[in-house]
CSV table of C-alpha atoms and ligand atoms in Angstrom, one decimal:
chain,number,residue,atom,x,y,z
A,1,UNK,CA,14.3,9.3,2.3
A,2,UNK,CA,13.8,12.8,1.8
A,3,UNK,CA,13.6,13.6,5.2
A,4,UNK,CA,10.1,15.1,6.1
A,5,UNK,CA,9.1,18.7,7.4
A,6,UNK,CA,6.9,21.0,8.5
A,7,UNK,CA,6.4,24.5,7.4
A,8,UNK,CA,5.6,27.8,10.1
A,9,UNK,CA,5.2,30.8,9.0
A,10,UNK,CA,8.5,31.0,10.3
A,11,UNK,CA,9.8,28.7,8.3
A,12,UNK,CA,10.2,24.6,8.5
A,13,UNK,CA,10.0,22.5,11.3
A,14,UNK,CA,11.2,19.3,12.2
A,15,UNK,CA,9.8,16.3,14.0
A,16,UNK,CA,11.3,14.2,16.7
A,17,UNK,CA,9.4,11.0,18.3
A,18,UNK,CA,10.1,8.7,20.9
A,19,UNK,CA,7.7,5.8,21.2
A,20,UNK,CA,7.0,4.0,24.9
A,21,UNK,CA,4.5,0.9,23.5
A,22,UNK,CA,3.4,-1.2,26.6
A,23,UNK,CA,2.8,-4.4,25.2
A,24,UNK,CA,1.0,-7.6,27.2
A,25,UNK,CA,2.5,-11.3,26.9
A,26,UNK,CA,1.9,-13.8,26.0
A,27,UNK,CA,0.6,-15.9,29.6
A,28,UNK,CA,-1.0,-17.9,30.7
A,29,UNK,CA,-1.7,-16.0,34.3
A,30,UNK,CA,-0.6,-13.5,35.1
A,31,UNK,CA,2.7,-11.3,36.3
A,32,UNK,CA,3.0,-11.7,40.5
A,33,UNK,CA,-0.4,-14.8,40.1
A,34,UNK,CA,-1.7,-17.7,39.4
A,35,UNK,CA,-5.2,-15.9,38.4
A,36,UNK,CA,-5.8,-16.2,34.8
A,37,UNK,CA,-4.2,-13.2,32.1
A,38,UNK,CA,-7.4,-14.3,29.6
A,39,UNK,CA,-9.0,-11.7,27.8
A,40,UNK,CA,-12.3,-11.3,27.4
A,41,UNK,CA,-13.9,-13.2,30.6
A,42,UNK,CA,-16.2,-12.0,32.7
A,43,UNK,CA,-15.7,-8.6,34.8
A,44,UNK,CA,-14.0,-9.7,38.2
A,45,UNK,CA,-14.5,-13.8,37.6
A,46,UNK,CA,-9.4,-13.6,37.4
A,47,UNK,CA,-8.6,-11.7,40.3
A,48,UNK,CA,-6.5,-13.8,43.1
A,49,UNK,CA,-5.9,-11.2,46.7
A,50,UNK,CA,-3.1,-10.9,44.9
A,51,UNK,CA,-4.0,-9.5,42.3
A,52,UNK,CA,-7.0,-7.6,44.1
A,53,UNK,CA,-3.8,-6.7,46.4
A,54,UNK,CA,-5.5,-8.5,50.2
A,55,UNK,CA,-3.3,-7.6,53.0
A,56,UNK,CA,0.0,-10.3,53.9
A,57,UNK,CA,-0.7,-11.3,49.7
A,58,UNK,CA,2.5,-12.0,48.3
A,59,UNK,CA,3.9,-11.6,44.6
A,60,UNK,CA,5.7,-14.2,43.0
A,61,UNK,CA,7.2,-14.1,40.0
A,62,UNK,CA,5.8,-16.2,36.8
A,63,UNK,CA,8.9,-17.9,35.1
A,64,UNK,CA,7.1,-18.1,32.1
A,65,UNK,CA,6.4,-14.1,31.8
A,66,UNK,CA,10.0,-13.1,32.4
A,67,UNK,CA,11.1,-15.9,29.3
A,68,UNK,CA,8.1,-14.0,27.3
A,69,UNK,CA,10.4,-10.5,27.8
A,70,UNK,CA,13.7,-12.3,27.7
A,71,UNK,CA,12.6,-13.5,23.7
A,72,UNK,CA,11.5,-10.1,23.6
A,73,UNK,CA,14.4,-8.9,24.2
A,74,UNK,CA,16.8,-11.7,22.2
A,75,UNK,CA,13.7,-10.6,18.7
A,76,UNK,CA,14.8,-6.8,19.0
A,77,UNK,CA,18.8,-7.4,19.4
A,78,UNK,CA,18.5,-6.3,22.3
A,79,UNK,CA,21.5,-6.5,25.6
A,80,UNK,CA,19.3,-9.0,28.4
A,81,UNK,CA,20.2,-8.0,31.7
A,82,UNK,CA,21.1,-10.7,33.9
A,83,UNK,CA,20.7,-9.1,36.8
A,84,UNK,CA,17.3,-6.3,36.6
A,85,UNK,CA,15.2,-5.4,40.0
A,86,UNK,CA,11.5,-4.9,40.6
A,87,UNK,CA,10.1,-1.2,42.0
A,88,UNK,CA,7.2,0.0,43.1
A,89,UNK,CA,5.9,2.4,41.1
A,90,UNK,CA,3.2,5.1,43.6
A,91,UNK,CA,0.2,6.8,42.6
A,92,UNK,CA,-3.6,6.1,43.6
A,93,UNK,CA,-6.0,5.2,40.8
A,94,UNK,CA,-9.1,3.6,41.4
A,95,UNK,CA,-8.3,0.4,39.0
A,96,UNK,CA,-4.9,0.1,41.3
A,97,UNK,CA,-5.9,-2.1,44.7
A,98,UNK,CA,-2.5,-2.5,45.2
A,99,UNK,CA,-1.2,1.6,45.8
A,100,UNK,CA,1.1,1.1,43.2
A,101,UNK,CA,2.4,0.0,40.3
A,102,UNK,CA,6.0,-3.1,40.6
A,103,UNK,CA,7.5,-1.9,38.0
A,104,UNK,CA,10.9,-2.4,36.5
A,105,UNK,CA,12.9,1.6,37.1
A,106,UNK,CA,16.7,1.5,37.6
A,107,UNK,CA,16.6,-2.0,36.6
A,108,UNK,CA,14.9,-3.0,33.9
A,109,UNK,CA,15.6,-6.4,32.8
A,110,UNK,CA,16.8,-5.3,28.9
A,111,UNK,CA,19.0,-3.3,27.3
A,112,UNK,CA,19.6,-1.1,23.9
A,113,UNK,CA,18.5,-2.7,21.2
A,114,UNK,CA,17.8,-1.9,17.6
A,115,UNK,CA,14.4,-2.0,15.2
A,116,UNK,CA,14.9,-1.2,11.2
A,117,UNK,CA,12.1,0.0,9.4
A,118,UNK,CA,11.5,0.4,6.0
A,119,UNK,CA,9.8,3.3,4.2
A,120,UNK,CA,7.2,3.3,1.5
A,121,UNK,CA,10.1,4.7,-1.1
A,122,UNK,CA,12.5,1.1,-0.2
A,123,UNK,CA,14.7,3.1,2.5
A,124,UNK,CA,16.0,1.8,5.5
A,125,UNK,CA,16.0,3.6,9.3
A,126,UNK,CA,17.3,1.8,12.3
A,127,UNK,CA,15.0,2.9,15.4
A,128,UNK,CA,17.1,2.5,19.2
A,129,UNK,CA,15.0,0.5,21.1
A,130,UNK,CA,16.8,2.5,24.8
A,131,UNK,CA,15.2,-0.1,27.1
A,132,UNK,CA,12.4,-3.5,27.7
A,133,UNK,CA,11.1,-3.7,30.9
A,134,UNK,CA,8.5,-6.0,32.6
A,135,UNK,CA,5.4,-4.3,34.7
A,136,UNK,CA,2.1,-4.8,36.2
A,137,UNK,CA,-0.6,-3.6,34.5
A,138,UNK,CA,-3.7,-2.0,36.3
A,139,UNK,CA,-7.5,-2.7,36.1
A,140,UNK,CA,-10.0,-1.2,34.4
A,141,UNK,CA,-12.8,1.8,34.6
A,142,UNK,CA,-15.8,1.0,33.4
A,143,UNK,CA,-17.1,4.4,33.5
A,144,UNK,CA,-20.3,3.3,30.8
A,145,UNK,CA,-22.2,1.5,32.2
A,146,UNK,CA,-24.0,3.6,34.6
A,147,UNK,CA,-25.7,6.8,34.8
A,148,UNK,CA,-24.6,7.2,38.0
A,149,UNK,CA,-21.2,5.0,39.1
A,150,UNK,CA,-18.3,3.5,37.5
A,151,UNK,CA,-17.1,0.2,37.7
A,152,UNK,CA,-13.5,-1.5,38.4
A,153,UNK,CA,-12.7,-4.2,36.6
A,154,UNK,CA,-9.5,-5.8,37.8
A,155,UNK,CA,-9.3,-9.4,35.0
A,156,UNK,CA,-5.9,-7.2,33.5
A,157,UNK,CA,-5.0,-6.3,36.8
A,158,UNK,CA,-1.4,-7.5,37.9
A,159,UNK,CA,-1.5,-8.9,34.1
A,160,UNK,CA,2.2,-8.6,33.0
A,161,UNK,CA,3.1,-5.8,30.0
A,162,UNK,CA,6.4,-5.3,28.8
A,163,UNK,CA,7.0,-1.8,28.2
A,164,UNK,CA,9.7,-1.2,25.5
A,165,UNK,CA,11.1,2.5,24.3
A,166,UNK,CA,13.1,3.6,21.7
A,167,UNK,CA,14.7,6.4,21.8
A,168,UNK,CA,13.7,9.6,19.9
A,169,UNK,CA,14.8,8.7,17.0
A,170,UNK,CA,11.8,9.0,14.8
A,171,UNK,CA,10.9,11.9,11.9
A,172,UNK,CA,7.8,11.6,10.6
A,173,UNK,CA,4.5,9.9,10.8
A,174,UNK,CA,5.5,7.4,8.0
A,175,UNK,CA,8.5,6.5,11.1
A,176,UNK,CA,6.1,5.8,13.6
A,177,UNK,CA,3.8,4.0,11.5
A,178,UNK,CA,6.7,2.1,10.5
A,179,UNK,CA,8.8,1.5,13.3
A,180,UNK,CA,4.8,-0.2,15.3
A,181,UNK,CA,4.4,-2.1,12.8
A,182,UNK,CA,7.9,-3.6,12.4
A,183,UNK,CA,7.1,-4.2,16.5
A,184,UNK,CA,3.6,-5.4,16.1
A,185,UNK,CA,5.3,-7.9,13.7
A,186,UNK,CA,8.2,-9.2,15.3
A,187,UNK,CA,6.3,-10.0,18.8
A,188,UNK,CA,4.0,-11.3,16.9
A,189,UNK,CA,6.4,-13.7,15.1
A,190,UNK,CA,8.1,-14.0,18.6
A,191,UNK,CA,4.6,-14.7,20.5
A,192,UNK,CA,4.9,-12.7,22.8
A,193,UNK,CA,1.9,-10.4,22.3
A,194,UNK,CA,-0.6,-10.9,19.7
A,195,UNK,CA,-0.2,-7.0,19.2
A,196,UNK,CA,-4.0,-6.2,18.8
A,197,UNK,CA,-4.6,-2.9,19.4
A,198,UNK,CA,-8.5,-2.7,19.2
A,199,UNK,CA,-8.3,-5.0,22.2
A,200,UNK,CA,-5.7,-2.6,24.8
A,201,UNK,CA,-2.9,-5.9,24.4
A,202,UNK,CA,-1.1,-3.5,22.4
A,203,UNK,CA,-0.8,0.8,23.3
A,204,UNK,CA,1.1,3.9,22.5
A,205,UNK,CA,1.9,6.6,24.7
A,206,UNK,CA,3.4,9.0,22.1
A,207,UNK,CA,6.3,11.8,23.1
A,208,UNK,CA,7.0,14.9,20.1
A,209,UNK,CA,9.1,18.0,20.2
A,210,UNK,CA,9.5,19.5,16.8
A,211,UNK,CA,12.4,21.6,16.7
A,212,UNK,CA,14.2,24.2,13.5
A,213,UNK,CA,17.1,22.1,12.1
A,214,UNK,CA,20.3,21.5,13.4
A,215,UNK,CA,18.9,22.4,17.1
A,216,UNK,CA,19.1,20.5,20.2
A,217,UNK,CA,16.4,18.9,21.5
A,218,UNK,CA,12.9,21.7,22.4
A,219,UNK,CA,10.1,20.4,25.5
A,220,UNK,CA,8.0,17.0,24.8
A,221,UNK,CA,4.6,17.0,25.7
A,222,UNK,CA,3.8,12.8,25.9
A,223,UNK,CA,-0.2,11.7,24.0
A,224,UNK,CA,-1.3,8.8,26.0
A,225,UNK,CA,-2.6,5.6,25.4
A,226,UNK,CA,-3.2,5.7,21.3
A,227,UNK,CA,-4.6,2.6,20.1
A,228,UNK,CA,-4.2,1.7,16.7
A,229,UNK,CA,-1.4,2.9,14.2
A,230,UNK,CA,-3.0,4.6,12.2
A,231,UNK,CA,-4.0,7.2,14.9
A,232,UNK,CA,-0.7,7.4,16.5
A,233,UNK,CA,0.4,8.5,13.2
A,234,UNK,CA,-2.0,11.5,13.3
A,235,UNK,CA,-0.9,11.9,16.9
A,236,UNK,CA,2.6,12.9,16.2
A,237,UNK,CA,1.5,14.7,13.2
A,238,UNK,CA,-1.6,16.8,15.2
A,239,UNK,CA,0.6,16.9,18.4
A,240,UNK,CA,3.6,18.4,16.2
A,241,UNK,CA,1.5,20.9,14.2
A,242,UNK,CA,-0.2,22.3,18.1
A,243,UNK,CA,3.9,22.3,18.9
A,244,UNK,CA,4.3,24.8,15.9
A,245,UNK,CA,1.6,27.4,16.5
A,246,UNK,CA,2.3,27.4,20.1
A,247,UNK,CA,6.0,28.6,19.5
A,248,UNK,CA,5.2,30.5,16.8
A,249,UNK,CA,3.1,32.5,18.9
A,250,UNK,CA,5.3,33.8,21.5
A,251,UNK,CA,4.3,30.4,23.5
A,252,UNK,CA,6.5,27.8,25.2
A,253,UNK,CA,5.7,24.7,24.8
A,254,UNK,CA,5.5,23.3,28.2
A,255,UNK,CA,6.0,19.9,28.9
A,256,UNK,CA,2.4,17.5,29.8
A,257,UNK,CA,0.0,14.4,29.3
A,258,UNK,CA,-2.0,15.2,26.6
A,259,UNK,CA,-4.5,12.9,24.9
A,260,UNK,CA,-5.9,12.8,21.3
A,261,UNK,CA,-9.4,13.0,20.1
A,262,UNK,CA,-8.9,11.1,17.0
A,263,UNK,CA,-12.6,12.9,15.6
A,264,UNK,CA,-11.5,16.1,16.2
A,265,UNK,CA,-7.8,15.1,14.7
A,266,UNK,CA,-6.4,16.5,18.1
A,267,UNK,CA,-4.7,16.7,21.2
A,268,UNK,CA,-6.0,17.6,24.2
A,269,UNK,CA,-4.7,18.8,27.7
A,270,UNK,CA,-4.7,15.9,30.3
A,271,UNK,CA,-2.0,17.3,32.5
A,272,UNK,CA,1.2,18.8,33.7
A,273,UNK,CA,3.8,15.7,33.3
A,274,UNK,CA,4.8,14.6,35.9
A,275,UNK,CA,8.3,13.4,36.8
A,276,UNK,CA,10.4,9.5,38.7
A,277,UNK,CA,10.4,11.8,41.8
A,278,UNK,CA,5.9,11.9,41.9
A,279,UNK,CA,6.2,8.2,42.1
A,280,UNK,CA,8.4,7.8,44.5
A,281,UNK,CA,9.7,4.5,43.1
A,282,UNK,CA,11.6,2.3,45.6
A,283,UNK,CA,12.7,-1.5,45.4
A,284,UNK,CA,10.2,-3.9,45.5
A,285,UNK,CA,11.0,-5.5,49.7
A,286,UNK,CA,8.4,-8.7,48.6
A,287,UNK,CA,10.4,-10.1,45.5
A,288,UNK,CA,14.2,-10.8,45.8
A,289,UNK,CA,16.5,-8.2,42.5
A,290,UNK,CA,15.5,-11.3,39.0
A,291,UNK,CA,18.8,-13.1,38.4
A,292,UNK,CA,18.6,-14.6,35.1
A,293,UNK,CA,20.9,-17.9,34.6
A,294,UNK,CA,23.1,-17.6,31.1
A,295,UNK,CA,22.9,-20.5,30.7
A,296,UNK,CA,18.9,-20.2,30.1
A,297,UNK,CA,19.5,-17.3,28.2
A,298,UNK,CA,21.4,-19.5,26.0
A,299,UNK,CA,18.7,-21.8,25.5
A,300,UNK,CA,15.8,-19.2,24.6
A,301,UNK,CA,17.8,-17.6,21.8
A,302,UNK,CA,18.1,-21.0,20.8
A,303,UNK,CA,14.6,-21.5,20.5
A,304,UNK,CA,13.7,-18.1,18.8
A,305,UNK,CA,12.0,-18.6,15.3
A,306,UNK,CA,13.6,-17.1,12.2
A,307,UNK,CA,12.5,-13.2,12.2
A,308,UNK,CA,10.7,-10.9,9.7
A,309,UNK,CA,14.5,-9.6,8.8
A,310,UNK,CA,16.5,-13.1,8.4
A,311,UNK,CA,13.2,-14.2,6.1
A,312,UNK,CA,13.3,-11.6,4.2
A,313,UNK,CA,16.4,-12.4,3.2
A,314,UNK,CA,16.4,-15.6,2.7
A,315,UNK,CA,13.4,-15.4,0.4
A,316,UNK,CA,14.8,-13.3,-1.7
A,317,UNK,CA,17.9,-15.3,-2.2
A,318,UNK,CA,15.6,-19.2,-1.6
A,319,UNK,CA,12.7,-18.1,-4.1
A,320,UNK,CA,13.8,-15.8,-6.2
A,321,UNK,CA,12.1,-12.7,-5.0
A,322,UNK,CA,12.5,-9.4,-5.4
A,323,UNK,CA,12.3,-7.7,-1.1
A,324,UNK,CA,9.7,-6.2,-2.0
A,325,UNK,CA,7.9,-8.8,-2.7
A,326,UNK,CA,9.2,-11.1,-0.2
A,327,UNK,CA,8.2,-8.2,2.5
A,328,UNK,CA,5.0,-8.5,1.7
A,329,UNK,CA,5.0,-12.2,2.2
A,330,UNK,CA,6.3,-12.2,5.2
A,331,UNK,CA,4.2,-9.4,7.0
A,332,UNK,CA,2.6,-12.2,9.2
A,333,UNK,CA,4.0,-15.5,10.2
A,334,UNK,CA,1.4,-17.9,8.6
A,335,UNK,CA,1.5,-15.9,4.9
A,336,UNK,CA,4.8,-17.2,4.7
A,337,UNK,CA,4.4,-21.0,5.8
A,338,UNK,CA,1.3,-20.7,3.3
A,339,UNK,CA,3.6,-19.9,0.7
A,340,UNK,CA,6.2,-21.7,1.6
A,341,UNK,CA,3.9,-24.3,2.0
A,342,UNK,CA,2.8,-23.4,-1.8
A,343,UNK,CA,6.5,-22.7,-3.2
A,344,UNK,CA,8.7,-25.3,-2.0
A,345,UNK,CA,9.8,-27.4,-5.3
A,346,UNK,CA,7.4,-25.7,-7.7
A,347,UNK,CA,8.2,-22.5,-9.7
A,348,UNK,CA,8.6,-20.0,-6.7
A,349,UNK,CA,8.5,-16.9,-8.8
A,350,UNK,CA,4.3,-17.7,-10.3
A,351,UNK,CA,3.7,-19.4,-6.4
A,352,UNK,CA,4.9,-15.4,-4.9
A,353,UNK,CA,2.0,-14.2,-8.4
A,354,UNK,CA,-0.8,-16.3,-6.7
A,355,UNK,CA,-0.8,-14.9,-4.0
A,356,UNK,CA,0.5,-11.1,-4.2
A,357,UNK,CA,-2.4,-11.4,-6.9
A,358,UNK,CA,-6.0,-14.3,-7.4
A,359,UNK,CA,-5.1,-14.8,-3.3
A,360,UNK,CA,-5.4,-12.0,-1.3
A,361,UNK,CA,-8.0,-10.9,-3.8
A,362,UNK,CA,-9.8,-13.1,-2.6
A,363,UNK,CA,-9.8,-13.3,1.0
A,364,UNK,CA,-10.2,-9.3,0.9
A,365,UNK,CA,-13.0,-10.2,-0.6
A,366,UNK,CA,-14.6,-12.7,1.1
A,367,UNK,CA,-13.2,-10.9,4.3
A,368,UNK,CA,-11.3,-14.7,5.8
A,369,UNK,CA,-7.8,-14.0,7.0
A,370,UNK,CA,-5.7,-16.3,5.6
A,371,UNK,CA,-6.0,-19.0,9.1
A,372,UNK,CA,-9.6,-19.7,7.2
A,373,UNK,CA,-9.2,-19.8,3.5
A,374,UNK,CA,-11.6,-20.9,1.6
A,375,UNK,CA,-8.3,-22.1,-0.6
A,376,UNK,CA,-5.4,-24.3,1.9
A,377,UNK,CA,-1.8,-24.7,0.7
A,378,UNK,CA,-2.2,-28.1,0.0
A,379,UNK,CA,-5.0,-26.4,-2.6
A,380,UNK,CA,-3.0,-24.0,-4.6
A,381,UNK,CA,-0.9,-26.1,-4.1
A,382,UNK,CA,-2.4,-28.4,-6.9
A,383,UNK,CA,-3.7,-25.8,-8.6
A,384,UNK,CA,0.6,-24.8,-9.9
A,385,UNK,CA,1.7,-28.6,-10.3
A,386,UNK,CA,-1.9,-28.5,-13.5
A,387,UNK,CA,-0.2,-24.9,-15.4
A,388,UNK,CA,2.4,-27.0,-14.9
A,389,UNK,CA,2.0,-29.9,-16.7
A,390,UNK,CA,0.1,-28.2,-18.8
A,391,UNK,CA,-3.8,-30.5,-17.1
A,392,UNK,CA,-4.6,-26.4,-17.5
A,393,UNK,CA,-3.2,-23.3,-19.0
A,394,UNK,CA,-3.6,-20.4,-17.5
A,395,UNK,CA,-6.8,-18.5,-18.1
A,396,UNK,CA,-8.6,-21.4,-17.4
A,397,UNK,CA,-6.7,-21.9,-14.0
A,398,UNK,CA,-8.1,-18.4,-13.0
A,399,UNK,CA,-11.6,-19.9,-13.2
A,400,UNK,CA,-10.6,-22.9,-11.8
A,401,UNK,CA,-9.5,-20.4,-8.6
A,402,UNK,CA,-12.6,-18.8,-8.5
A,403,UNK,CA,-14.7,-22.5,-8.7
A,404,UNK,CA,-12.0,-23.6,-5.8
A,405,UNK,CA,-12.7,-19.8,-4.2
A,406,UNK,CA,-16.3,-20.1,-3.7
A,407,UNK,CA,-16.2,-24.1,-2.9
A,408,UNK,CA,-13.5,-24.6,-0.9
A,409,UNK,CA,-13.2,-28.1,-3.3
A,410,UNK,CA,-9.7,-29.3,-4.8
A,411,UNK,CA,-8.6,-28.5,-8.0
A,412,UNK,CA,-8.3,-31.8,-9.9
A,413,UNK,CA,-11.4,-32.3,-8.5
A,414,UNK,CA,-13.0,-29.3,-9.8
A,415,UNK,CA,-11.2,-28.9,-13.2
A,416,UNK,CA,-12.7,-33.4,-13.8
A,417,UNK,CA,-15.3,-32.4,-13.0
A,418,UNK,CA,-16.4,-29.3,-15.2
A,419,UNK,CA,-14.4,-30.0,-18.5
A,420,UNK,CA,-11.4,-28.4,-18.5
A,421,UNK,CA,-8.9,-30.1,-19.4
A,422,UNK,CA,-6.3,-28.3,-22.2
A,423,UNK,CA,-7.0,-29.2,-25.3
A,424,UNK,CA,-3.1,-30.7,-26.8
A,425,UNK,CA,-4.8,-32.8,-29.3
A,426,UNK,CA,-3.0,-31.1,-32.4
A,427,UNK,CA,-6.0,-33.0,-34.6
A,428,UNK,CA,-8.7,-30.4,-32.3
A,429,UNK,CA,-6.7,-27.7,-32.5
A,430,UNK,CA,-6.4,-28.0,-36.8
A,431,UNK,CA,-9.6,-28.3,-36.7
A,432,UNK,CA,-10.6,-24.8,-34.6
A,433,UNK,CA,-8.1,-22.8,-36.4
A,434,UNK,CA,-9.2,-24.2,-40.2
A,435,UNK,CA,-12.5,-23.2,-39.1
A,436,UNK,CA,-12.1,-19.2,-37.5
A,437,UNK,CA,-10.1,-19.0,-40.9
A,438,UNK,CA,-12.6,-19.6,-43.0
A,439,UNK,CA,-15.0,-17.9,-41.7
A,440,UNK,CA,-12.7,-14.9,-41.3
A,441,UNK,CA,-11.3,-14.7,-45.5
A,442,UNK,CA,-11.3,-11.0,-45.1
A,443,UNK,CA,-9.8,-10.6,-41.8
A,444,UNK,CA,-7.4,-13.6,-43.5
A,445,UNK,CA,-7.1,-11.7,-46.4
A,446,UNK,CA,-5.7,-8.0,-44.0
A,447,UNK,CA,-3.7,-9.9,-42.2
A,448,UNK,CA,-1.4,-11.3,-45.5
A,449,UNK,CA,-1.7,-7.8,-47.0
A,450,UNK,CA,0.1,-6.1,-44.0
A,451,UNK,CA,-2.4,-6.2,-41.3
A,452,UNK,CA,-0.3,-8.6,-38.5
A,453,UNK,CA,-2.1,-6.8,-35.4
A,454,UNK,CA,-4.8,-9.9,-36.2
A,455,UNK,CA,-3.2,-12.9,-35.1
A,456,UNK,CA,-3.7,-11.9,-31.9
A,457,UNK,CA,-7.4,-11.8,-33.0
A,458,UNK,CA,-6.8,-15.5,-34.9
A,459,UNK,CA,-5.7,-16.7,-31.4
A,460,UNK,CA,-8.9,-15.5,-29.2
A,461,UNK,CA,-11.2,-16.4,-31.7
A,462,UNK,CA,-9.7,-20.1,-31.4
A,463,UNK,CA,-9.6,-19.9,-28.2
A,464,UNK,CA,-13.4,-19.1,-27.9
A,465,UNK,CA,-13.9,-21.7,-30.7
A,466,UNK,CA,-12.1,-24.6,-28.2
A,467,UNK,CA,-14.0,-22.7,-24.2
A,468,UNK,CA,-10.3,-21.6,-23.5
A,469,UNK,CA,-8.9,-25.3,-23.4
A,470,UNK,CA,-6.9,-24.9,-25.8
A,471,UNK,CA,-2.5,-25.0,-25.3
A,472,UNK,CA,-1.5,-21.7,-25.7
A,473,UNK,CA,1.7,-22.1,-27.5
A,474,UNK,CA,0.6,-24.5,-29.8
A,475,UNK,CA,-2.6,-22.4,-30.9
A,476,UNK,CA,-0.2,-20.1,-31.7
A,477,UNK,CA,1.6,-22.9,-33.5
A,478,UNK,CA,-1.3,-24.0,-35.8
A,479,UNK,CA,-2.2,-20.5,-36.9
A,480,UNK,CA,1.4,-19.6,-37.6
A,481,UNK,CA,1.9,-23.0,-40.1
A,482,UNK,CA,-0.7,-22.0,-41.8
A,483,UNK,CA,-1.3,-18.3,-42.1
A,484,UNK,CA,2.2,-17.8,-41.0
B,501,LIG,P1,9.7,8.9,30.7
B,501,LIG,O1,9.4,8.1,31.7
B,501,LIG,O2,9.5,10.3,32.1
B,501,LIG,O3,8.3,9.0,30.1
B,501,LIG,P2,11.9,9.0,28.8
B,501,LIG,O4,12.5,9.6,29.0
B,501,LIG,O5,11.8,7.5,29.3
B,501,LIG,O6,11.0,9.8,30.6
B,501,LIG,O7,10.9,8.9,27.8
B,501,LIG,C1,9.8,8.4,27.4
B,501,LIG,C2,10.1,8.6,25.6
B,501,LIG,O8,10.4,10.2,25.2
B,501,LIG,C3,11.2,8.0,25.4
B,501,LIG,O9,10.7,7.5,24.0
B,501,LIG,C4,12.1,8.9,24.0
B,501,LIG,O10,12.3,9.3,23.6
B,501,LIG,C5,11.4,10.3,24.5
B,501,LIG,N1,12.0,11.7,24.2
B,501,LIG,C6,13.1,11.9,25.4
B,501,LIG,N2,12.8,12.9,24.7
B,501,LIG,C7,12.0,13.5,23.7
B,501,LIG,C8,12.2,14.8,22.9
B,501,LIG,N3,12.0,16.2,22.7
B,501,LIG,N4,11.5,15.1,21.8
B,501,LIG,C9,10.5,13.8,21.8
B,501,LIG,N5,10.6,12.4,22.7
B,501,LIG,C10,11.4,12.5,23.1
B,502,LIG,MG1,7.2,8.2,29.5
């Protein structure tokens, strides 16, 4: 991949970027309490005494949240730390009743891993994962409910988050987008985070610096809480351009926390960067260190689903797909499963073409997801079978498919109801050929005079005469026999 650079008045600059992703763990209850972790409930309806930080309440670790973090670590090919510890990260905020967040600072549950991304030119790149740790989410301040008051919703207080920190390996907006896309895909396959950025269940802090080729890293700024992949890509670019201007005008980039404003495509200073010592981290005295049994980790590993990279490789070898097609079909687990149902025991390449062509177009057009597709996997399979056993030809299949999208009915029923069976009766085909040739004597003469292109015209006319239902191979054969 040609490296991505930005031009300034003093020459060429390179972007350096690392992402800290907060991914909300899929679990029934919170990290240290039994309150529901479900999204979207009435404010403050899912708050235990622990989440509200009543005096004397004690946290109790949720085993499922730990399992989810371990699964995620394993899915990222990362080291699982059998011993980890919870620390208190102390700060004051209205939506943080404890006055501290329970997090993992010095000893995270997951160590180094890697995410391989594929870029638009087909090249691949490995982005290092530094660590993954478990922590509590804070509550939510609502500033838009009342003209003079702010409200606090503690439903999110105490929900389990995984913070996944990348190495500063990202060098362009595209790489940042590809990394987040891939990470989200892996989390969704694992079932450890739903990745819904618009509901806030995945959000990214974007660390950006710029440098001249060959230099050491320069000072970075952190753009907080960016909530869509597109915004992350835009924030990387906007922040890098801002820093280039600062450096080139003789200034110095100061380490700080910034916010991205998508409507103005710029970042704004929020506060100067806090350091670890500002948080007065210390081991949480209410919690024992977290010790994992190696057997338990092995069992979790054995139960992981097939992940996107492995599935892509298998689709290429098992179904003869191009890597590009395979990647599109494994983008979502549900799409991959749908594809396999249709492809198994059938023409796998043809199944892929139908899915990536007419099927995806129909989903787009109707605004449906694969889960509530009007065309079921069984029905698309049925359509391919009708083509394979020559009940219908490819052209009629398109018509049948459109009727399937509209009615959700099975293809065989549509073919019968509309009388779309392919005509393979050579007598009927011969009759149609004769009629077309008789009606176009002038063209037949031209054809015989050397205008061979006209053959296609005759095929078209015969098909038209047969309402599109002729078997194309037999129509060709019959025409050749007559005027060949
Ligand atoms: P903190 O916890 O204070 O935010 P970390 O050292 O954990 O600091 O780094 C946070 C993120 O910043 C990581 O994703 C890392 O890759 C990224 N990062 C570190 N140095 C740089 C740099 N010079 N330029 C861009 N990103 C950086
Ligand atoms: Mg940070």
